[in-house]
Structures are given as structure tokens and as C-alpha cells.
PDB file of C-alpha atoms in Angstrom:
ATOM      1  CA  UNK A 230      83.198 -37.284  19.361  1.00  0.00           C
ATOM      2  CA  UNK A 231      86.571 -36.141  20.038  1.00  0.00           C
ATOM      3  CA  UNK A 232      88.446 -38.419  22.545  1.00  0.00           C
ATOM      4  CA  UNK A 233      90.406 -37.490  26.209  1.00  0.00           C
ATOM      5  CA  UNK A 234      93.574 -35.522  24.802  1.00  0.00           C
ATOM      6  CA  UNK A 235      96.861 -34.360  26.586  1.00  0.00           C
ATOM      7  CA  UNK A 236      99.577 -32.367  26.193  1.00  0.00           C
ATOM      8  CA  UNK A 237     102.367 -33.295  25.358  1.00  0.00           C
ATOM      9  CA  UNK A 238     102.720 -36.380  24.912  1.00  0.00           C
ATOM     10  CA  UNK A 239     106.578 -36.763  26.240  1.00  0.00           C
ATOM     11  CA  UNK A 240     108.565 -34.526  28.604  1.00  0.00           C
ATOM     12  CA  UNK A 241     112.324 -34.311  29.584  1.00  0.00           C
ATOM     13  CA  UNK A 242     112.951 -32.740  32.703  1.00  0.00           C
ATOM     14  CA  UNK A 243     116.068 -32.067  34.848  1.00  0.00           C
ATOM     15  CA  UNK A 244     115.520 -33.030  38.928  1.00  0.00           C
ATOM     16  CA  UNK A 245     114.133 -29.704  40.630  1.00  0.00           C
ATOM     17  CA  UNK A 246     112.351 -28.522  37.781  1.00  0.00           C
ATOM     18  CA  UNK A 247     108.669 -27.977  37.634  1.00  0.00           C
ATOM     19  CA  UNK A 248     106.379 -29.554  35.024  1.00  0.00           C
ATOM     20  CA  UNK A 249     102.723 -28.234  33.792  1.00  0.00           C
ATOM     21  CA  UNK A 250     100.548 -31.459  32.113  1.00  0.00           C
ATOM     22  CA  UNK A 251      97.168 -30.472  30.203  1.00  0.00           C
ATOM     23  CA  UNK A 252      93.909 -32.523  29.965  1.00  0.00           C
ATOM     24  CA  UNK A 253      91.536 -31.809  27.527  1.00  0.00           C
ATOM     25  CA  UNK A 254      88.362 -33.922  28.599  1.00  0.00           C
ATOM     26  CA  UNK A 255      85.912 -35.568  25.967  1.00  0.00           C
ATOM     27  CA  UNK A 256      82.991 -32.668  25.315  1.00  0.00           C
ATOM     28  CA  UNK A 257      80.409 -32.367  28.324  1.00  0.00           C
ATOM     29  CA  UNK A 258      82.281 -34.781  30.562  1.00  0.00           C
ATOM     30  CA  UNK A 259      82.675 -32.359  33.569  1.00  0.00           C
ATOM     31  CA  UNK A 260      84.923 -35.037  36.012  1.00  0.00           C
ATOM     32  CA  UNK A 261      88.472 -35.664  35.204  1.00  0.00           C
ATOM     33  CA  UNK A 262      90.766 -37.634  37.086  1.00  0.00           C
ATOM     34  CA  UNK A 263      94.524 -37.893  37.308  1.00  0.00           C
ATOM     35  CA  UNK A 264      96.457 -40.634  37.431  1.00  0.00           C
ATOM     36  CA  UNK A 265     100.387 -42.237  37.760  1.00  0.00           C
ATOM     37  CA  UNK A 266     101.235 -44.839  36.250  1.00  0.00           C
ATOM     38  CA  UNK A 267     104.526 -46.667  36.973  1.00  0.00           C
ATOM     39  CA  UNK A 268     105.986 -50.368  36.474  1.00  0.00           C
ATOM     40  CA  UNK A 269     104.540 -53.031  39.172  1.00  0.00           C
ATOM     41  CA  UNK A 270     102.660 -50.331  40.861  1.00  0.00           C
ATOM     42  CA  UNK A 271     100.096 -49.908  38.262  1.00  0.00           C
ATOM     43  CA  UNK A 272      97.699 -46.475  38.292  1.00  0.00           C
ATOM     44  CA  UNK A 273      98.107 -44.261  41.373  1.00  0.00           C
ATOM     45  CA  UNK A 274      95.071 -42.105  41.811  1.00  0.00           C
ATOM     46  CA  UNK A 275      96.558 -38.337  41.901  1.00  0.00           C
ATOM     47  CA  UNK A 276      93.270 -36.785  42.127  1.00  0.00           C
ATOM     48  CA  UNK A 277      89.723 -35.660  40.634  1.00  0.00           C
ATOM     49  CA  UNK A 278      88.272 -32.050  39.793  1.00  0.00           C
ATOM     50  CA  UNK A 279      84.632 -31.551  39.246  1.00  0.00           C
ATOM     51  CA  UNK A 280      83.368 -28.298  38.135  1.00  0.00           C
ATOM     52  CA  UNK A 281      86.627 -26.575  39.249  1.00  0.00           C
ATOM     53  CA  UNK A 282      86.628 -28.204  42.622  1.00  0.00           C
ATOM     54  CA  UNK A 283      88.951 -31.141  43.899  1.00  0.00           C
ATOM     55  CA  UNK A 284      86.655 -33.933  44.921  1.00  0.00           C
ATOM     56  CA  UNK A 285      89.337 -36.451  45.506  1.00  0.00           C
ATOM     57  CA  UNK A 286      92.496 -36.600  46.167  1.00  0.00           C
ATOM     58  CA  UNK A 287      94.947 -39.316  46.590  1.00  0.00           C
ATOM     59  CA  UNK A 288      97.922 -40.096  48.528  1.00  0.00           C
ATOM     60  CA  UNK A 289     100.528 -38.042  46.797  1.00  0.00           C
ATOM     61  CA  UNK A 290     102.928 -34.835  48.325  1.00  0.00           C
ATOM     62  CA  UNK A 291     101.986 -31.193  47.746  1.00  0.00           C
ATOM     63  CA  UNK A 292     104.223 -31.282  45.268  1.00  0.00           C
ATOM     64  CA  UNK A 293     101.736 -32.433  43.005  1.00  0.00           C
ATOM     65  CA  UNK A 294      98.750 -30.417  42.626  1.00  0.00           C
ATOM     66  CA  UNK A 295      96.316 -29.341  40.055  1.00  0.00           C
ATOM     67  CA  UNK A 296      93.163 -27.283  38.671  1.00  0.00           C
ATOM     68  CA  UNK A 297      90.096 -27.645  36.485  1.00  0.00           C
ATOM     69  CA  UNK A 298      89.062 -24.788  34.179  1.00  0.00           C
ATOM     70  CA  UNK A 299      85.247 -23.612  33.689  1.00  0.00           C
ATOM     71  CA  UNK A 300      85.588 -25.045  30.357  1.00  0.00           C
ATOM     72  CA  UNK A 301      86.145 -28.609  32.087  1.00  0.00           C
ATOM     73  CA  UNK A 302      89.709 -28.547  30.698  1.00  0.00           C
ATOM     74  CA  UNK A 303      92.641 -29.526  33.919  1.00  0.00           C
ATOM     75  CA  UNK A 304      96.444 -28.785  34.118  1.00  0.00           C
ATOM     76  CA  UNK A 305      98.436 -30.814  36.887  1.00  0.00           C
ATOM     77  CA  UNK A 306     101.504 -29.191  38.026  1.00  0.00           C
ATOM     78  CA  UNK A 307     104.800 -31.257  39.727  1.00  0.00           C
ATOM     79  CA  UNK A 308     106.705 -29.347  41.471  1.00  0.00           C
ATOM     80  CA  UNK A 309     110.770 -29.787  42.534  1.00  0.00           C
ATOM     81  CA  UNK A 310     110.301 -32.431  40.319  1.00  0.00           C
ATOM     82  CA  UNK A 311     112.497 -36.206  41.644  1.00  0.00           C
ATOM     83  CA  UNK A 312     113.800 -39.005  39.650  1.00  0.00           C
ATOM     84  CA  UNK A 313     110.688 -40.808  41.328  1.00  0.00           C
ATOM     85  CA  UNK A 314     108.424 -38.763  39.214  1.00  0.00           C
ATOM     86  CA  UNK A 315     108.941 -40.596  35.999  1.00  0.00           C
ATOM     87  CA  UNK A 316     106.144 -42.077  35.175  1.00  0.00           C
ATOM     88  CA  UNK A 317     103.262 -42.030  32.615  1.00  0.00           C
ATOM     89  CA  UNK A 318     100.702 -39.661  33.754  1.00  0.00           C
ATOM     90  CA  UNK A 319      96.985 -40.637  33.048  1.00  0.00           C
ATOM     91  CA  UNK A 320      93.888 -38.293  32.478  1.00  0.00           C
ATOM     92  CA  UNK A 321      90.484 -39.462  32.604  1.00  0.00           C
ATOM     93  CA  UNK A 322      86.966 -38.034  32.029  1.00  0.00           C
ATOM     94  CA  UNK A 323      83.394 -39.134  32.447  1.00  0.00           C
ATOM     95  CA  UNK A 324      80.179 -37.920  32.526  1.00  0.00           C
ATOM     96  CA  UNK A 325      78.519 -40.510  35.036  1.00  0.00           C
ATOM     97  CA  UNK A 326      80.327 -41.217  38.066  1.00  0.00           C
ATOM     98  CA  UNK A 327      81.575 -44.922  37.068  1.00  0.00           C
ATOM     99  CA  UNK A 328      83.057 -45.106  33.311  1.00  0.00           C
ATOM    100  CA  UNK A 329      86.494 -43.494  32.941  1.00  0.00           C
ATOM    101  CA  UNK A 330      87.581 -42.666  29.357  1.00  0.00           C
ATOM    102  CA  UNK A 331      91.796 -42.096  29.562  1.00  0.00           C
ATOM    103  CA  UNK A 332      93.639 -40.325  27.730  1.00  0.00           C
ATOM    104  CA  UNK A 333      97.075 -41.390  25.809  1.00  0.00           C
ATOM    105  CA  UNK A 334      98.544 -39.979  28.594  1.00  0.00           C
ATOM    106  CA  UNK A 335     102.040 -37.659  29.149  1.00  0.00           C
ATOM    107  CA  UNK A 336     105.121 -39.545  29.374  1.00  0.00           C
ATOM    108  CA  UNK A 337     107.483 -37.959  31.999  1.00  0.00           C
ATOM    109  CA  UNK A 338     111.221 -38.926  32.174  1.00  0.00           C
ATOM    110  CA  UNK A 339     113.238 -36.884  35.061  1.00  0.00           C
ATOM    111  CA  UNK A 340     116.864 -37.331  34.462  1.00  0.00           C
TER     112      UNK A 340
ATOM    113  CA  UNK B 300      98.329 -50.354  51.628  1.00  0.00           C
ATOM    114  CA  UNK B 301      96.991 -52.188  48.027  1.00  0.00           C
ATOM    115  CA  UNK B 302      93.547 -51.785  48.044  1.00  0.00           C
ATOM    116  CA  UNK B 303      93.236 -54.510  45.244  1.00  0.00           C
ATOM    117  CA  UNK B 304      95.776 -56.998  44.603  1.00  0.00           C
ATOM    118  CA  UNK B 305      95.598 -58.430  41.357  1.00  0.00           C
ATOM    119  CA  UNK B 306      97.469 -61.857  39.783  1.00  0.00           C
ATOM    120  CA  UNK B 307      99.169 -63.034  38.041  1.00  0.00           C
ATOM    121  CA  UNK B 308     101.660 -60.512  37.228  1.00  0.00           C
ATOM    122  CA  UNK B 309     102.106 -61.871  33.824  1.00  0.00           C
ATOM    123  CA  UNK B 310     100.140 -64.367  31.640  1.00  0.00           C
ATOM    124  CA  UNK B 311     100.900 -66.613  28.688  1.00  0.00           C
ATOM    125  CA  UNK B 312      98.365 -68.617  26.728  1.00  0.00           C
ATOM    126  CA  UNK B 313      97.999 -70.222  23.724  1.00  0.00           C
ATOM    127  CA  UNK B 314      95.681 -69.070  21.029  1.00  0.00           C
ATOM    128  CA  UNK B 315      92.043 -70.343  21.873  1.00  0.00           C
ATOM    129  CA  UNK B 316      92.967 -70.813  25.548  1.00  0.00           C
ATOM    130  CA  UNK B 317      91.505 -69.481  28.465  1.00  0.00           C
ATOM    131  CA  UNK B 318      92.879 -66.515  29.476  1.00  0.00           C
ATOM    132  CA  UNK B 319      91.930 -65.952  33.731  1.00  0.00           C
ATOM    133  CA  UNK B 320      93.290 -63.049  35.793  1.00  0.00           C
ATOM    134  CA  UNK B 321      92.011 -62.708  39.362  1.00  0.00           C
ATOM    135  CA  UNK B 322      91.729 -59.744  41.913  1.00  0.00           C
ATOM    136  CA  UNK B 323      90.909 -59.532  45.348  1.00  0.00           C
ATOM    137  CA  UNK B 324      89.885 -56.659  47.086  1.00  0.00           C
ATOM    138  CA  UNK B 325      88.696 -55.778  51.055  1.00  0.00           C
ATOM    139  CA  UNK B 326      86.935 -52.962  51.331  1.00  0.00           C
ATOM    140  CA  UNK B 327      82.947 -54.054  51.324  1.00  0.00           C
ATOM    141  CA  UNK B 328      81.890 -50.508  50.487  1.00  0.00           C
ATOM    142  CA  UNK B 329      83.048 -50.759  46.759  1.00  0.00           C
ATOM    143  CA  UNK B 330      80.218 -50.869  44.377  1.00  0.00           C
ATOM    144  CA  UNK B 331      81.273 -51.225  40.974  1.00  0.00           C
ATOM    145  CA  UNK B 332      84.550 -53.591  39.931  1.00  0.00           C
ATOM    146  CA  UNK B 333      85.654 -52.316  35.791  1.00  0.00           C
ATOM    147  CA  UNK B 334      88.415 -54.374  34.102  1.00  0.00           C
ATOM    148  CA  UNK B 335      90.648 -52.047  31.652  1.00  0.00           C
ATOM    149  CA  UNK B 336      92.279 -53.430  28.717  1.00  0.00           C
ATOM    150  CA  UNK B 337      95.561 -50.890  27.831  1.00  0.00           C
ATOM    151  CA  UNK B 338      97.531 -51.395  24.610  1.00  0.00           C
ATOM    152  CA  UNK B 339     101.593 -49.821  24.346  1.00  0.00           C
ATOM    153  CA  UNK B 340     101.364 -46.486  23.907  1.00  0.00           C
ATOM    154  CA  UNK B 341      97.379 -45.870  24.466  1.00  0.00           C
ATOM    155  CA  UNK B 342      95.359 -45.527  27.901  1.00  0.00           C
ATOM    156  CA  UNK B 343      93.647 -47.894  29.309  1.00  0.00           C
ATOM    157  CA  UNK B 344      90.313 -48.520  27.871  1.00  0.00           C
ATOM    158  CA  UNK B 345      86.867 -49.637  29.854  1.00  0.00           C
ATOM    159  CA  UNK B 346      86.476 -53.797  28.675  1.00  0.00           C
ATOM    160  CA  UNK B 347      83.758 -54.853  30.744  1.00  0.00           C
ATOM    161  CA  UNK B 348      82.377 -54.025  34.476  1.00  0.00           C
ATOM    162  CA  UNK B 349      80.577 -55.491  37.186  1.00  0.00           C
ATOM    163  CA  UNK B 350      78.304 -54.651  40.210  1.00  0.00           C
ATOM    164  CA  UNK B 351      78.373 -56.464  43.383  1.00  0.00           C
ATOM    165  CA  UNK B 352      74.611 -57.433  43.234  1.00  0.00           C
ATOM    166  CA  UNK B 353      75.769 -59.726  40.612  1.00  0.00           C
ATOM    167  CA  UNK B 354      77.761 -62.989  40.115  1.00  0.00           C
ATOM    168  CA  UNK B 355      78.728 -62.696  36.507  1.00  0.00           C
ATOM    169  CA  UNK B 356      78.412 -60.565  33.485  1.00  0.00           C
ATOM    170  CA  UNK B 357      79.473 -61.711  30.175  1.00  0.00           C
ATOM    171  CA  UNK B 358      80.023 -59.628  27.050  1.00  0.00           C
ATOM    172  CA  UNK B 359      81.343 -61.248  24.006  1.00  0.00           C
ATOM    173  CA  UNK B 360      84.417 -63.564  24.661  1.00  0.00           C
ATOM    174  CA  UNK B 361      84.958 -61.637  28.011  1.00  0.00           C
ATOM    175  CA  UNK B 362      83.270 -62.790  31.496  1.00  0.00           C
ATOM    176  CA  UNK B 363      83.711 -61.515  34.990  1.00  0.00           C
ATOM    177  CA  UNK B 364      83.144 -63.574  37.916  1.00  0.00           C
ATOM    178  CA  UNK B 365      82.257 -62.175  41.193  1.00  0.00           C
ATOM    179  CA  UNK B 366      82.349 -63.830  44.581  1.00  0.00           C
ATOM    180  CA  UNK B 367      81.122 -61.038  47.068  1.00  0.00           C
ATOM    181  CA  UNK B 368      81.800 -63.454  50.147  1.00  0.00           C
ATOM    182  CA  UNK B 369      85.282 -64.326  49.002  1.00  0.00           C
ATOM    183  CA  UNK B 370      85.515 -60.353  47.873  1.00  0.00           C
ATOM    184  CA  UNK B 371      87.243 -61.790  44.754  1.00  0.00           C
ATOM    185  CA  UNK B 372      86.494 -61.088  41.273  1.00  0.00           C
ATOM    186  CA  UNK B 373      87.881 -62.457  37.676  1.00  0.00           C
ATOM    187  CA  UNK B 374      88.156 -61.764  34.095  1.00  0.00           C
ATOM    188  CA  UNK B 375      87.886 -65.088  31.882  1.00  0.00           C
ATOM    189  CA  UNK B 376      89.023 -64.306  28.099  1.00  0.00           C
ATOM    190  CA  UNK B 377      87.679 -67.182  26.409  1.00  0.00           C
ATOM    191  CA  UNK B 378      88.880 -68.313  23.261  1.00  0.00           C
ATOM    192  CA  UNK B 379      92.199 -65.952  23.604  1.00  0.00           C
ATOM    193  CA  UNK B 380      93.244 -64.506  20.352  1.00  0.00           C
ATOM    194  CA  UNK B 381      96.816 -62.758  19.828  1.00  0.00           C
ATOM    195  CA  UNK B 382      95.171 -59.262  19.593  1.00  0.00           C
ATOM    196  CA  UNK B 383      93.972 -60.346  23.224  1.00  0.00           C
ATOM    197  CA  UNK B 384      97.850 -59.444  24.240  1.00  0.00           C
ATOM    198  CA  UNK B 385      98.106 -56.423  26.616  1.00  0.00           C
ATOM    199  CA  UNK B 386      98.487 -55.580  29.725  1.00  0.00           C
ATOM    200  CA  UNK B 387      94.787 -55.395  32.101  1.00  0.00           C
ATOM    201  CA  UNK B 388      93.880 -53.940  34.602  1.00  0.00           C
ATOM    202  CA  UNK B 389      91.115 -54.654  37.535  1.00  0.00           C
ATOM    203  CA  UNK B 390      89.868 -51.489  39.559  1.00  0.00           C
ATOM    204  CA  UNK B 391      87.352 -51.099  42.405  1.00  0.00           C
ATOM    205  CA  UNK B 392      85.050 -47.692  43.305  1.00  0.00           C
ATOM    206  CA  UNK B 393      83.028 -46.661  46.595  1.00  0.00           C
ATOM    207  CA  UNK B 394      80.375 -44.421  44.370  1.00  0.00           C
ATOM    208  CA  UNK B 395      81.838 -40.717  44.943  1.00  0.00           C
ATOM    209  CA  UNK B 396      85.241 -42.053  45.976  1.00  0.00           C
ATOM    210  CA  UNK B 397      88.359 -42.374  43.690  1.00  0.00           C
ATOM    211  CA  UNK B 398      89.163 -46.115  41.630  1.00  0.00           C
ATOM    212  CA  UNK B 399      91.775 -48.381  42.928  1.00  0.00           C
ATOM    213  CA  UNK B 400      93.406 -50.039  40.432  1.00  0.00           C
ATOM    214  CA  UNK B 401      95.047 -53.479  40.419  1.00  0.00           C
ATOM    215  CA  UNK B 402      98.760 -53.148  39.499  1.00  0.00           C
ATOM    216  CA  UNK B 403      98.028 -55.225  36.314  1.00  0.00           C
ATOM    217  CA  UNK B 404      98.534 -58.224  34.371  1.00  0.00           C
ATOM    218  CA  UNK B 405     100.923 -58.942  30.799  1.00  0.00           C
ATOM    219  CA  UNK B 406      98.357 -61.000  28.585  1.00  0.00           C
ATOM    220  CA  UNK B 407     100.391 -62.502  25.944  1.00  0.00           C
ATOM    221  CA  UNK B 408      98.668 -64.832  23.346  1.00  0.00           C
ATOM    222  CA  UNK B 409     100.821 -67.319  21.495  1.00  0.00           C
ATOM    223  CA  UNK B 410      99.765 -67.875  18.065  1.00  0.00           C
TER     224      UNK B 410
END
């Protein structure tokens, strides 16, 4: 069984831009879960879509936001994007509420 | 606010040692306490997890303690090995909540 991918694996963005991450989740895991991960603050929850619909959502500006398609696949979306936002973005998937499979993640450098 | 504060920050053992990494955490309503295992350049993987209706779990050379009334729980790596080395992670979940992650610990195994 295929593993949690995402796409792409690095980014290089410019401050203001916008940036579009994708999340592939393992087959028939309908949750998935976004994460940030920086230095010394370990994984910041971002948020969690369930059959289309946010579930959760973290502590985290509008500028961040995201979707889940019908075919369980997610895109996250940063907006104005801020030196702040480079970081290594996390996807995760399950089937049952409690075990998480991540992906490799995205890396995302803002110069 | 750190929902779960995890320590040390960094660890160094020798090969065969006892690796232990401890988190604390405050809100009673968690129910379910994973420790994550991430390698460079890979997500974090599940290692072992524990409910709070137990006091330890063990599962190979990894162990997790769990003292409900302290709200405290460990990972013991016993008989470290040098493919122990990575960085872990402790995380805590209220059942149709989000995780809160620890902000991780450096395991690095001397040969």
C-alpha cells in the first residue's frame, strides 16, 4: 500500500507570494491533517479535513487555509506568504481517529 | 501555551544505554499519548502509544511509562543502538480533537 505523498517536496518562494501544497493520503484513509514543523517549536497543528469538511483547526492566521477533495486528496494554501513561513510542512492520514501516518512532507524556504 | 512540554531537548548515550525522554502534559481530557520516531528527511513515524488506563506498554526495546497523577509520561529505549539516533517526538489527543506534539528530542547513540 502506497504511503502519505506530497507535492513537492521543496519550494522557493519570494515574501508576499502565495504557495499551493498537495497531500495525497494513503488509499481509504479519509482524515488528513496538516502540520508545521519548525526548529524548537516542533509540529504545529494547522488543521484536519474529513470528508471535505474542516474538523479542526489550529491556531494559525487566515492566511493559511486549506481543502479536502471527494477523492480524500487536500491542498493547503499560504497566502502573502512571511519569512516566518519557512518551515517543513507535514501531512498526515488515518483511517481510525488515533494513528497518524505523515508524509515526507514539503519543505518551504521564503526568502 | 505548550500543551506538552517535552525534555530533554537533546540526548546523548552510549551504545547499549538507556535512552529516557520525558513529557508532561495538563490537560486530563487527553486519551491517547503516541511517541513518533522521525529520521532527516522523512516524517515522523508512529513508534509506540499509550492509553491513560494504563501504566506501561512495552514493545520490543521501547517502553512507555505513564503516571496519570503526575500527568507525565516517558519513552525508555533500552539497549540504545546507533540506528536509535533521531529526533522523537511525544504527542497527546482528546479523541475528536487535534494532537499536540512535544517540541522534540535529538537521540544520538554513540557507538
Amino acid at each position: 500500500k502506497a504511503g502519505v505523498t506530497q507535492t513537492p517536496r521543496y519550494l522557493i518562494k519570494t515574501r508576499g507570494q502565495q504557495v499551493t501544497l498537495s497531500c495525497s493520503p494513503i488509499s481509504g484513509h479519509r482524515s488528513v491533517s496538516w502540520y508545521q514543523q519548525t526548529p524548537g517549536q516542533g509540529l504545529q497543528f494547522l488543521f484536519e479535513y474529513f470528508s471535505e469538511t474542516q474538523r479542526n483547526k489550529g491556531n494559525f492566521p487566515g492566511r493559511f487555509s486549506g481543502r479536502q477533495f471527494s477523492n480524500s486528496r487536500s491542498e493547503m494554501n499560504v497566502s502573502t506568504l512571511e519569512l516566518g513561513d519557512s518551515a517543513l510542512y507535514l501531512c498526515a492520514s488515518s483511517l481510525q481517529a488515533h494513528e497518524q501516518f505523515f508524509g515526507p512532507g514539503t519543505r518551504l524556504t521564503v526568502l | 501555551q505548550q500543551q506538552v512540554k517535552q525534555s530533554p531537548q537533546s540526548l546523548i548515550v552510549q551504545k547499549g544505554g538507556i535512552s529516557i525522554i520525558n513529557c508532561a502534559y495538563e490537560n486530563t481530557a487527553f486519551d491517547y499519548f503516541p511517541w513518533y520516531q522521525q529520521f532527516p528527511g522523512k516524517g515522523p513515524a508512529l513508534l509506540i502509544a499509550i492509553r491513560p488506563d494504563v501504566s506501561e506498554k512495552k514493545e520490543g526495546r521501547f517502553t512507555i511509562s505513564f503516571n496519570k497523577s503526575a500527568k507525565q509520561f516517558s519513552l525508555h529505549i533500552m539497549d540504545s543502538q546507533p540506528g536509535d539516533s533521531a529526533t522523537y517526538f511525544c504527542a497527546a489527543l482528546h479523541t475528536g480533537n487535534q494532537f499536540y506534539f512535544g517540541t522534540g528530542t535529538s537521540l544520538t547513540v554513540i557507538p
